[in-house]
XYZ file of C-alpha atoms in Angstrom:
732
model
C 0.000 0.000 0.000
C 2.881 2.386 0.837
C 4.498 1.657 -2.536
C 1.266 2.549 -4.336
C 0.922 5.738 -2.294
C 4.423 6.944 -3.059
C 3.985 6.001 -6.731
C 0.986 8.353 -6.795
C 3.165 11.081 -5.255
C 5.824 10.568 -7.943
C 3.170 10.795 -10.688
C 1.724 13.938 -9.117
C 5.183 15.459 -8.870
C 5.951 14.850 -12.536
C 2.573 16.242 -13.500
C 3.150 19.391 -11.456
C 6.597 19.822 -12.939
C 5.263 19.964 -16.481
C 1.906 21.690 -16.059
C 0.435 24.938 -14.901
C -2.406 24.701 -12.418
C -4.992 27.472 -12.176
C -8.028 27.686 -9.976
C -10.717 30.343 -10.301
C -13.767 30.765 -8.087
C -17.084 32.194 -9.275
C -16.955 35.194 -6.980
C -20.144 36.839 -5.673
C -18.548 39.229 -3.177
C -17.713 42.207 -5.426
C -20.458 44.763 -4.882
C -22.327 46.303 -7.798
C -25.054 48.929 -7.498
C -27.339 50.967 -9.715
C -29.804 53.783 -9.084
C -32.057 51.402 -7.125
C -29.296 50.226 -4.783
C -26.989 47.251 -4.396
C -27.623 44.263 -6.672
C -28.002 41.046 -4.684
C -27.052 38.816 -7.622
C -24.901 41.174 -9.681
C -22.676 38.419 -11.120
C -25.392 35.912 -12.081
C -24.934 36.173 -15.853
C -28.305 37.519 -16.989
C -31.454 35.759 -18.210
C -33.097 35.581 -21.641
C -35.614 32.760 -22.189
C -36.133 31.434 -18.672
C -37.642 28.058 -17.867
C -38.399 28.190 -14.146
C -38.450 25.308 -11.688
C -38.017 24.915 -7.941
C -36.120 22.256 -6.016
C -34.388 21.857 -2.656
C -30.774 22.298 -3.759
C -29.019 22.177 -0.398
C -31.225 19.954 1.759
C -32.568 22.703 4.026
C -36.199 21.842 3.133
C -36.704 25.172 1.403
C -37.547 25.359 -2.275
C -34.748 26.985 -4.248
C -34.956 28.314 -7.812
C -33.456 26.822 -10.967
C -33.463 28.664 -14.295
C -32.781 26.854 -17.567
C -32.193 29.380 -20.362
C -33.294 28.160 -23.782
C -31.044 30.635 -25.633
C -27.833 29.112 -24.252
C -28.870 25.795 -22.595
C -27.390 27.039 -19.324
C -28.586 26.102 -15.840
C -28.492 28.864 -13.198
C -29.103 27.953 -9.566
C -30.359 30.204 -6.768
C -30.653 29.423 -3.053
C -33.620 30.619 -1.035
C -32.005 32.063 2.097
C -34.677 33.304 4.488
C -36.720 34.795 1.691
C -33.747 36.240 -0.215
C -32.940 34.464 -3.472
C -29.144 34.374 -3.957
C -27.164 33.105 -6.909
C -25.257 29.919 -6.011
C -23.393 28.719 -9.119
C -21.687 25.694 -7.520
C -24.959 23.726 -7.757
C -25.047 24.086 -11.546
C -22.339 21.433 -11.943
C -24.651 18.897 -10.282
C -27.070 19.000 -13.230
C -26.535 16.938 -16.405
C -25.941 18.571 -19.758
C -29.322 19.424 -21.283
C -30.852 21.135 -24.269
C -34.200 22.534 -25.438
C -36.033 22.479 -22.094
C -35.746 21.406 -18.472
C -38.616 20.843 -16.034
C -38.143 19.675 -12.435
C -41.001 17.409 -11.363
C -41.247 14.652 -8.743
C -42.329 11.629 -10.808
C -41.963 8.934 -8.111
C -43.532 10.840 -5.181
C -40.455 10.491 -2.970
C -40.455 14.204 -2.147
C -37.435 14.930 -4.370
C -37.846 16.615 -7.729
C -36.494 14.846 -10.788
C -35.388 16.209 -14.186
C -37.389 16.022 -17.416
C -35.648 17.249 -20.552
C -35.720 16.456 -24.263
C -33.463 15.639 -27.197
C -34.252 14.589 -30.751
C -34.558 11.048 -29.367
C -37.389 12.030 -27.032
C -38.024 12.903 -23.374
C -35.195 11.988 -20.976
C -35.699 11.567 -17.226
C -33.036 11.874 -14.533
C -34.030 10.591 -11.112
C -33.084 12.555 -7.998
C -31.125 10.041 -5.917
C -29.699 12.512 -3.385
C -28.725 10.595 -0.221
C -29.965 11.801 3.163
C -27.773 14.731 4.141
C -25.738 14.383 0.925
C -25.041 16.496 -2.147
C -27.741 16.799 -4.823
C -27.349 13.833 -7.193
C -29.169 12.838 -10.390
C -29.029 9.480 -12.215
C -30.337 8.781 -15.717
C -33.614 6.839 -15.408
C -35.074 6.966 -18.919
C -32.993 7.858 -21.962
C -36.244 8.180 -23.874
C -39.810 7.680 -22.642
C -41.713 5.157 -24.744
C -45.422 5.307 -25.473
C -47.835 2.796 -27.012
C -49.647 4.484 -29.876
C -53.344 4.224 -30.669
C -52.429 1.539 -33.215
C -50.628 -0.581 -30.602
C -47.081 0.145 -31.777
C -44.493 1.442 -29.291
C -42.568 4.602 -30.166
C -40.471 7.203 -28.346
C -42.605 10.019 -26.959
C -41.301 12.938 -29.035
C -42.979 16.310 -28.700
C -41.691 19.013 -31.026
C -38.403 20.447 -29.756
C -39.905 23.926 -29.993
C -42.736 22.936 -27.632
C -42.988 22.559 -23.886
C -45.493 19.824 -22.985
C -47.591 19.683 -19.848
C -46.176 16.955 -17.584
C -48.514 16.537 -14.646
C -51.090 14.178 -13.169
C -53.939 15.237 -15.448
C -56.327 12.432 -14.468
C -55.639 12.598 -10.689
C -54.667 8.931 -10.382
C -51.317 9.579 -8.689
C -48.837 9.368 -11.584
C -47.588 11.844 -14.194
C -49.202 12.088 -17.619
C -48.053 14.012 -20.710
C -49.992 16.451 -22.880
C -48.480 17.701 -26.122
C -49.676 19.054 -29.444
C -49.389 16.663 -32.368
C -45.773 16.886 -33.608
C -45.142 18.912 -36.774
C -48.785 19.595 -37.514
C -50.092 21.042 -34.239
C -53.866 21.637 -34.209
C -54.907 18.896 -31.736
C -53.599 17.708 -28.362
C -52.342 14.181 -27.705
C -52.818 12.633 -24.250
C -50.245 10.048 -23.123
C -51.645 8.371 -20.032
C -49.304 6.880 -17.431
C -50.503 3.430 -16.296
C -48.047 3.066 -13.410
C -50.662 3.269 -10.654
C -53.186 1.069 -12.456
C -50.669 -1.730 -13.077
C -48.232 -1.551 -10.163
C -49.903 0.681 -7.568
C -46.880 2.956 -7.579
C -46.073 6.001 -9.761
C -42.546 5.276 -10.945
C -42.747 2.776 -13.840
C -43.672 5.305 -16.556
C -45.651 3.014 -18.845
C -47.457 5.343 -21.234
C -50.232 4.816 -23.743
C -51.521 7.454 -26.135
C -55.203 7.162 -25.313
C -56.395 9.977 -27.595
C -55.076 12.258 -30.318
C -57.911 14.734 -29.750
C -57.784 15.439 -26.017
C -60.617 17.616 -24.701
C -62.066 18.103 -28.181
C -59.857 21.138 -28.832
C -58.724 22.226 -32.304
C -56.298 25.108 -32.717
C -56.563 27.211 -35.852
C -54.239 29.588 -37.663
C -54.922 32.884 -35.930
C -54.244 33.865 -32.337
C -57.088 32.951 -29.965
C -58.848 30.899 -32.632
C -59.996 27.523 -31.247
C -62.846 25.167 -32.046
C -64.429 22.509 -29.839
C -66.412 19.272 -30.076
C -65.212 18.106 -33.506
C -65.756 21.472 -35.177
C -62.676 21.825 -37.357
C -60.767 24.807 -38.718
C -61.623 23.669 -42.245
C -58.011 23.974 -43.327
C -56.347 22.001 -46.076
C -52.862 22.282 -44.563
C -51.113 21.473 -41.338
C -50.915 24.162 -38.723
C -47.514 24.511 -37.004
C -45.359 23.510 -34.092
C -44.676 25.951 -31.288
C -46.798 25.520 -28.153
C -46.153 25.769 -24.426
C -48.549 24.167 -21.938
C -48.854 23.842 -18.177
C -51.544 21.961 -16.244
C -53.115 23.324 -13.044
C -56.436 23.683 -11.245
C -57.827 27.157 -11.951
C -61.183 27.011 -10.139
C -60.795 24.715 -7.131
C -62.854 21.790 -8.454
C -59.869 19.388 -8.247
C -59.979 18.902 -12.033
C -56.927 19.904 -14.059
C -57.261 22.873 -16.385
C -54.375 24.244 -18.453
C -52.636 27.341 -19.793
C -51.523 27.525 -23.412
C -49.329 29.895 -25.398
C -48.422 29.894 -29.063
C -45.290 30.762 -31.040
C -47.153 33.390 -33.102
C -49.033 35.058 -30.266
C -48.035 37.401 -27.405
C -50.446 36.218 -24.723
C -51.427 33.239 -22.577
C -54.806 31.503 -22.980
C -56.592 29.697 -20.120
C -58.788 26.613 -20.676
C -61.159 25.411 -17.936
C -62.032 21.708 -17.923
C -65.819 21.209 -17.822
C -65.532 17.411 -17.754
C -63.892 15.048 -15.283
C -60.286 14.135 -14.499
C -60.622 11.021 -16.665
C -62.670 12.631 -19.449
C -61.655 16.208 -20.234
C -64.209 18.444 -21.937
C -63.645 22.034 -23.085
C -66.114 24.409 -24.697
C -64.608 27.859 -24.076
C -61.401 29.682 -23.225
C -60.149 32.896 -21.652
C -58.105 34.695 -24.323
C -56.056 37.056 -22.140
C -54.693 35.577 -18.930
C -54.489 36.601 -16.144
C -57.489 38.936 -16.242
C -55.570 41.784 -14.604
C -52.364 42.810 -16.418
C -52.452 39.867 -18.856
C -49.264 38.480 -20.355
C -48.064 40.419 -23.391
C -44.649 39.206 -24.568
C -43.678 39.917 -28.170
C -42.724 36.373 -29.060
C -43.876 32.954 -27.788
C -44.399 33.215 -24.007
C -44.267 30.095 -21.842
C -45.797 29.716 -18.370
C -44.446 28.027 -15.234
C -46.341 27.545 -11.980
C -43.868 27.401 -9.080
C -43.580 28.713 -5.529
C -40.681 31.141 -5.963
C -41.332 33.310 -2.890
C -41.440 30.333 -0.495
C -44.892 31.014 0.957
C -46.188 27.536 0.097
C -48.395 28.820 -2.730
C -47.423 28.413 -6.380
C -46.929 31.596 -8.386
C -46.998 32.235 -12.134
C -43.795 32.964 -14.064
C -43.818 33.749 -17.785
C -40.865 34.112 -20.152
C -40.200 33.927 -23.908
C -39.747 30.394 -25.200
C -37.320 31.294 -28.003
C -33.934 29.861 -28.937
C -32.847 33.356 -30.035
C -34.212 36.891 -30.207
C -36.692 36.388 -33.012
C -36.504 39.473 -35.229
C -34.767 41.332 -32.377
C -38.246 42.035 -30.979
C -37.800 40.664 -27.452
C -36.745 42.837 -24.529
C -34.344 40.435 -22.833
C -33.781 42.902 -19.974
C -37.401 42.383 -18.876
C -38.098 38.824 -19.944
C -39.190 37.048 -16.752
C -42.655 38.163 -15.672
C -43.699 37.399 -12.094
C -47.320 37.090 -10.932
C -47.722 36.436 -7.193
C -50.466 34.014 -6.227
C -52.583 35.730 -3.568
C -55.096 32.884 -3.631
C -54.425 29.190 -3.076
C -52.909 26.367 -5.084
C -56.422 25.148 -5.964
C -57.952 28.546 -6.668
C -55.080 30.777 -7.754
C -55.282 34.540 -8.034
C -52.239 35.707 -9.963
C -51.350 39.364 -9.359
C -48.706 40.996 -11.538
C -45.538 42.089 -9.694
C -42.750 42.777 -12.208
C -41.395 42.007 -15.681
C -37.828 41.395 -14.514
C -37.972 38.822 -11.716
C -34.386 38.080 -10.599
C -33.137 40.208 -13.513
C -33.591 43.395 -11.484
C -30.904 42.142 -9.097
C -28.290 41.401 -11.805
C -26.095 43.158 -14.266
C -28.664 42.624 -17.021
C -28.010 44.303 -20.386
C -30.017 42.224 -22.821
C -27.757 39.750 -24.602
C -24.198 39.080 -25.786
C -22.342 41.185 -23.242
C -18.644 41.992 -23.658
C -16.857 43.516 -20.620
C -13.723 45.669 -20.744
C -11.786 47.516 -18.049
C -10.153 50.957 -18.184
C -9.487 53.812 -15.751
C -11.888 56.347 -17.229
C -11.774 58.790 -14.281
C -7.980 58.687 -13.749
C -8.274 57.753 -10.072
C -5.850 54.821 -10.256
C -8.298 51.891 -10.451
C -9.989 50.165 -13.348
C -13.632 50.855 -14.100
C -16.005 48.433 -15.810
C -17.406 49.024 -19.290
C -19.909 46.545 -20.750
C -21.125 46.526 -24.352
C -24.005 44.375 -25.523
C -25.380 42.793 -28.650
C -28.387 45.081 -28.453
C -31.494 45.971 -26.493
C -35.061 46.679 -27.472
C -36.877 48.420 -24.623
C -40.507 49.593 -24.876
C -40.586 48.442 -28.514
C -37.738 50.773 -29.459
C -35.225 49.688 -32.160
C -32.683 46.989 -31.328
C -29.492 48.965 -30.600
C -26.197 48.272 -28.835
C -25.026 50.435 -25.947
C -22.112 50.706 -23.543
C -22.817 50.733 -19.810
C -20.223 52.279 -17.500
C -19.783 51.054 -13.941
C -17.425 53.274 -11.952
C -15.078 51.554 -9.525
C -15.902 53.201 -6.203
C -13.580 50.870 -4.309
C -9.946 50.251 -5.143
C -7.979 48.161 -7.596
C -7.424 45.450 -4.980
C -10.977 45.613 -3.574
C -13.256 46.824 -6.350
C -16.847 47.936 -5.983
C -18.794 49.061 -9.037
C -21.646 51.559 -9.448
C -23.614 52.129 -12.655
C -23.092 55.762 -13.656
C -24.073 55.721 -17.334
C -26.250 53.210 -19.194
C -25.443 54.776 -22.594
C -21.815 55.815 -22.321
C -20.679 58.379 -24.912
C -24.197 58.194 -26.418
C -23.228 55.093 -28.369
C -26.872 54.304 -29.079
C -26.869 57.196 -31.568
C -24.622 55.160 -33.867
C -27.460 52.651 -34.487
C -25.289 49.549 -34.138
C -25.711 45.958 -32.978
C -23.300 43.184 -31.897
C -20.973 45.741 -30.283
C -17.648 44.463 -28.877
C -15.268 46.941 -27.231
C -11.557 47.055 -26.443
C -9.353 49.732 -24.818
C -5.752 50.533 -25.807
C -3.456 53.509 -26.387
C -3.685 53.487 -30.176
C -1.824 56.703 -31.019
C 0.892 56.487 -28.373
C -0.027 59.683 -26.512
C -0.389 57.970 -23.132
C -4.205 58.152 -23.088
C -6.427 55.095 -23.422
C -8.519 55.035 -26.593
C -11.616 53.004 -27.456
C -11.759 50.539 -30.337
C -14.838 48.554 -31.235
C -16.329 46.124 -33.714
C -20.009 46.377 -34.547
C -22.601 45.805 -37.238
C -24.623 48.684 -38.654
C -28.380 48.295 -38.369
C -28.801 50.260 -41.600
C -26.954 47.963 -44.015
C -25.816 44.957 -41.935
C -22.135 45.622 -42.542
C -19.577 44.990 -39.830
C -16.531 47.214 -39.304
C -13.658 47.929 -36.914
C -13.502 51.537 -35.731
C -11.964 53.585 -32.963
C -12.367 56.860 -31.062
C -9.313 58.758 -29.855
C -9.335 59.846 -26.222
C -8.374 63.527 -26.258
C -7.970 63.734 -22.477
C -4.517 63.909 -20.979
C -3.215 60.954 -19.001
C -4.553 62.263 -15.673
C -7.944 63.453 -16.881
C -11.333 61.789 -17.264
C -11.897 60.141 -20.673
C -12.997 62.449 -23.460
C -14.292 60.378 -26.395
C -16.090 61.919 -29.370
C -18.182 59.377 -31.272
C -18.777 61.972 -33.990
C -15.132 61.683 -34.976
C -14.719 57.950 -35.512
C -12.055 56.372 -37.689
C -12.164 53.021 -39.459
C -9.300 50.548 -39.554
C -9.112 49.016 -43.042
C -8.351 45.308 -43.163
C -7.492 43.104 -46.143
C -10.432 40.778 -45.593
C -14.105 41.249 -44.837
C -14.889 42.016 -41.201
C -17.824 39.888 -40.084
C -20.492 40.255 -37.409
C -19.207 38.663 -34.163
C -15.547 39.258 -35.171
C -13.775 40.705 -32.135
C -10.650 42.918 -31.949
C -7.926 43.017 -29.309
C -4.971 45.411 -29.404
C -1.705 44.277 -27.816
C 1.998 44.822 -28.501
C 2.881 41.257 -29.460
C 6.218 41.948 -31.168
C 7.602 44.269 -28.476
C 8.114 47.304 -30.725
C 5.991 49.570 -28.516
C 2.984 49.947 -30.776
C -0.358 48.186 -30.697
C -0.685 45.126 -32.890
C -4.074 43.648 -33.650
C -5.586 40.261 -32.872
C -8.970 39.340 -34.284
C -11.078 36.509 -32.947
C -13.049 35.464 -35.992
C -16.686 34.528 -36.138
C -15.595 31.243 -37.762
C -13.440 30.493 -34.695
C -9.909 31.236 -35.927
C -7.431 33.752 -34.515
C -5.712 36.302 -36.777
C -2.588 38.372 -36.063
C -1.976 41.718 -37.768
C 1.291 43.570 -37.176
C 1.138 47.329 -36.739
C 3.618 48.560 -39.344
C 3.191 52.201 -38.289
C 0.414 54.781 -37.966
C -2.216 52.087 -37.386
C -1.521 50.365 -40.685
C -1.903 46.634 -40.183
C -0.418 43.743 -42.149
C -1.656 40.179 -41.785
C 1.122 38.007 -40.339
C -0.759 34.862 -39.320
C -4.247 33.757 -40.291
C -4.324 30.956 -37.695
C -2.243 32.301 -34.842
C -1.173 29.716 -32.288
C -2.845 26.952 -34.244
C -6.283 28.289 -33.300
C -8.261 27.316 -36.397
C -11.751 27.904 -37.704
C -14.102 25.543 -35.896
C -17.865 25.335 -36.349
C -18.333 24.341 -32.702
C -16.112 27.171 -31.433
C -17.334 30.119 -33.443
C -17.415 33.740 -32.268
C -13.945 33.565 -30.742
C -13.557 36.132 -27.955
C -10.128 37.047 -26.589
C -8.275 38.796 -23.754
C -4.635 38.910 -22.597
C -2.954 39.153 -19.190
C -0.072 37.510 -17.314
C -1.740 34.739 -15.321
C 1.433 32.957 -14.231
C 3.373 36.118 -13.310
C 6.424 35.448 -15.482
C 6.237 38.745 -17.412
C 4.950 37.018 -20.547
C 1.431 37.512 -21.903
C -1.105 34.697 -21.613
C -4.262 34.440 -23.707
C -7.761 33.565 -22.528
C -10.407 32.760 -25.128
C -14.123 32.052 -25.106
C -16.475 30.909 -27.853
C -19.825 29.305 -28.571
C -18.806 26.022 -27.012
C -19.508 27.730 -23.679
C -15.952 27.106 -22.453
C -12.947 29.261 -21.595
C -9.406 28.284 -22.587
C -6.101 29.676 -21.280
C -2.912 29.643 -23.383
C 0.435 30.423 -21.712
C 3.407 32.550 -22.820
C 2.036 33.237 -26.278
C 4.882 35.533 -27.393
C 7.210 32.525 -27.159
C 5.051 30.678 -29.696
C 3.977 33.236 -32.294
C 5.173 30.939 -35.080
C 3.943 27.706 -33.491
C 1.007 26.373 -31.520
C -0.124 27.913 -28.254
C -0.088 25.655 -25.204
C -3.465 25.371 -23.457
C -3.840 24.523 -19.804
C -6.600 22.196 -18.720
C -9.983 23.917 -18.903
C -10.827 22.332 -15.567
C -9.969 25.518 -13.692
C -13.240 26.691 -12.133
C -13.205 25.539 -8.514
C -16.421 24.052 -7.140
C -16.678 24.281 -3.364
C -19.371 21.588 -3.172
C -17.252 19.059 -5.042
C -13.977 20.390 -3.614
C -12.282 20.272 -7.003
C -11.721 22.150 -10.227
C -14.361 21.577 -12.907
C -15.086 22.464 -16.531
C -17.743 25.149 -16.157
C -20.563 25.604 -18.676
C -20.843 29.322 -19.446
C -23.621 28.754 -21.974
C -23.722 29.165 -25.734
C -21.229 32.029 -25.886
C -18.713 33.523 -23.460
C -16.628 36.705 -23.881
C -13.755 37.165 -21.394
C -12.033 40.311 -20.144
C -9.255 40.475 -17.574
C -9.070 42.437 -14.334
C -5.491 41.916 -13.209
C -5.239 38.130 -13.200
C -8.989 37.673 -12.620
C -11.540 37.138 -15.399
C -14.886 38.817 -16.053
C -16.993 36.828 -18.511
C -19.808 38.252 -20.619
C -22.602 35.808 -21.464
C -25.365 35.306 -24.003
C -27.810 36.001 -21.175
C -26.779 39.661 -21.027
C -24.920 39.598 -17.723
C -21.503 38.837 -16.291
C -19.715 36.245 -14.195
C -16.582 37.135 -12.211
C -13.849 34.514 -11.832
C -11.482 35.241 -8.964
C -7.998 33.798 -9.394
C -7.465 31.652 -6.310
C -3.680 31.305 -7.011
C -1.563 30.009 -9.834
C 1.410 27.770 -9.248
C 3.950 26.693 -11.845
C 4.784 23.032 -11.210
C 7.220 22.824 -8.313
C 8.600 26.225 -9.474
C 12.227 25.250 -9.740
C 12.106 23.756 -6.240
C 15.528 22.157 -6.327
C 17.471 25.238 -7.480
C 15.693 27.697 -5.204
C 15.754 25.414 -2.161
C 19.545 25.366 -2.323
C 19.677 29.179 -2.369
C 16.970 29.761 0.248
C 17.485 26.791 2.569
C 13.769 26.505 3.325
C 12.894 23.513 5.504
C 9.610 21.703 6.159
C 9.581 18.990 8.845
C 8.543 16.417 9.821
C 7.535 15.356 6.319
C 5.503 13.158 6.100
C 3.808 14.241 9.311
C 1.385 12.283 11.463
C 0.531 14.646 14.296
C -1.470 17.391 12.530
C 1.298 19.985 12.684
C 4.390 20.929 10.747
C 7.434 23.128 11.385
C 8.904 25.481 8.776
C 12.239 27.308 8.932
C 14.169 29.568 6.576
C 17.285 31.716 6.525
C 15.170 34.562 5.122
C 12.238 36.536 6.446
C 9.024 35.821 4.553
C 5.541 34.406 4.369
C 4.337 30.791 4.239
C 1.125 29.553 2.648
C -0.383 26.043 2.676
C -2.131 25.076 -0.607
C -4.029 22.023 -1.733
C -3.090 20.347 -5.015
C -5.434 22.669 -6.903
C -3.410 25.650 -5.774
C -6.114 26.847 -3.365
C -4.871 28.283 -0.065
C -6.316 26.247 2.827
C -4.676 27.898 5.867
C -4.129 31.594 6.602
C -0.726 32.954 5.597
C 1.950 32.773 8.306
C 4.799 35.283 8.770
C 8.156 33.711 9.663
C 11.415 35.211 10.944
C 14.946 34.204 9.823
C 16.441 31.098 11.464
C 13.329 30.652 13.624
C 11.318 27.444 13.739
C 7.650 28.242 13.179
C 4.976 25.643 13.951
C 1.812 25.548 11.806
C -1.263 23.638 12.960
C -2.860 21.303 10.407
C -5.627 20.315 12.809
C -8.552 20.869 10.437
C -7.016 19.485 7.255
C -7.864 16.001 5.954
C -4.969 13.673 5.248
C -3.402 13.931 1.813
C -0.789 15.858 -0.163
C -0.337 19.621 0.214
C 2.032 22.293 -1.026
C 3.971 24.581 1.319
C 4.761 27.841 -0.474
C 7.442 30.244 0.822
C 7.564 33.863 -0.390
C 10.708 35.671 0.717
C 10.920 39.412 1.357
C 13.387 39.770 -1.531
C 11.181 37.959 -4.013
C 12.411 34.448 -3.302
C 9.824 31.769 -3.971
C 9.755 28.028 -3.356
C 7.152 25.282 -3.075
C 7.637 21.987 -1.272
C 5.341 18.996 -1.059
C 3.954 18.056 2.325
C 2.389 14.667 3.078
C -0.153 14.616 5.889
C -0.784 11.002 6.931
C -3.502 9.610 9.170
């Protein structure tokens, strides 16, 4: 056993010697405020097309909130903490990868909500198998629900991917049934009855039969709010369409399920009251605008969710667009989650409108496709936050990109941001979309200028332009958007192309990198006076890639060796870090593992899903990430360590000692000839004990009382810049 243990240590040592380890935490502590006050969930990433469910995420018997965003297939998790809903991203990693839609419903009546989602193969079910007192855990139960058709054949149950079916106990027999419009053609509703209770007297077998293709006698016609009943048809010669969202609930307290329906072509929600029985649904009328007071009016395809989001035990109504993208740029994604509080009961609901931006009003929420950038606009010595967006359409105004400015009211080391301008430099007057910004001193006068890529709404052409900052180095920015200049490039500039200016060749002028929409990375050398010549069409071996389009880029020195490192994002929803890129301008960049987002629940680094598109910016050696959802995430660098950092050479010069090693008694002694600071790190580079100051030639004892056994790193930082890391083995 000892041989195996020490073999593991040798393998770990060789791995550390050849690899860079980074660990970033999704930080929620940096304060952000706007005119209404501090934002509780500033760094939650924004919301577009929200599918809302509740579940007990942390085992405290309170219902928490889960949002699945259809525009980027991203799960966002929020804890209910004494009535305050707080973003808690660590729980997102506990959910499987999903697409199209996600509904959390308890199918086996064990008190724990399970996952229903869909692929082209049909409805998938993940069972909640969380152990008592353990971490939330899901296990695949059904890779595709099967249903016996009316002809007796068995097929996968496949609602249209555009649709959201009603999954609930429609006939009140104790198991879940499925309602969905006929795939491809729409018009009538199919009822798939679950026979679990009838056959096994328990709800968990999921044996479905399609008992009718004409449930409730309802026929949907072409126009909004046009329905026929009792075999009266629309008298149409063609199929209708897919695009329906349904939810079943009791609207009038008779213990018979009614339902809400919305349509891809219509802005409202329609209510249908069941005049029959649980086993035999009958409909003969509908309410066209629901709820009666302040009815839903969303430009494109609303979908309804009935969940208790305020933790009062009564289910509320949430409504959000059910679109994969901003159809015709008509949707206001800054106000896309409508909240109606239920002031009645679960059996006789009374939904009262509260707001159009539930949760969104507590985030940085700028519509969609945000791109952050940092610059010291007020010359006070710290970096302020600028955020451009793909566009916004508010109160049915045109879809236009803007820049929001958040002033840093804290310090560089401890930032705090306050929104001071939601249309910085009046950028909306330029009538652009898909705006991506970058700051650099372009003319060498010591002032930071603004460069940007954007697409004109007038003709759809994309271009790269810049505005010179006419302020002196110690003055507030002075940018004139009426005096813009265009940078000519030898190839067509495309929408979603993104610029980054950086002196790559060390000649003290700004060269140009372009992350291409197709996924490749281009390098243009500045040959003088902002004239650019293409030097590499696939810099670092970063090639065009259909799955990694819309390449977004930023540069900083993550490993503190005075060489620039590159961080990229793209439509795969992943970030990648490439080290020391100026050493490899003619070769391939070296990527570190993209498992660098630390998850406190799992106590390890993970590959984080940022959604369909992610655009990074750097704040020192931290990362701010803009998302499709119109908000930001902030990744705090929890320490970077370079292998064993030349341990052998530096240990001879510093004479830094760690003993006993291995240790058995939960303490260790460190000693050095130099004054300095000692840190204890785990193998992910995360500091696990407070830093300790040590004096020269003095033995200093460090308690390891609360650390589990395993391998740790003892890092010494000398007062003259000396640095060394030694392995420490803590045995049982």
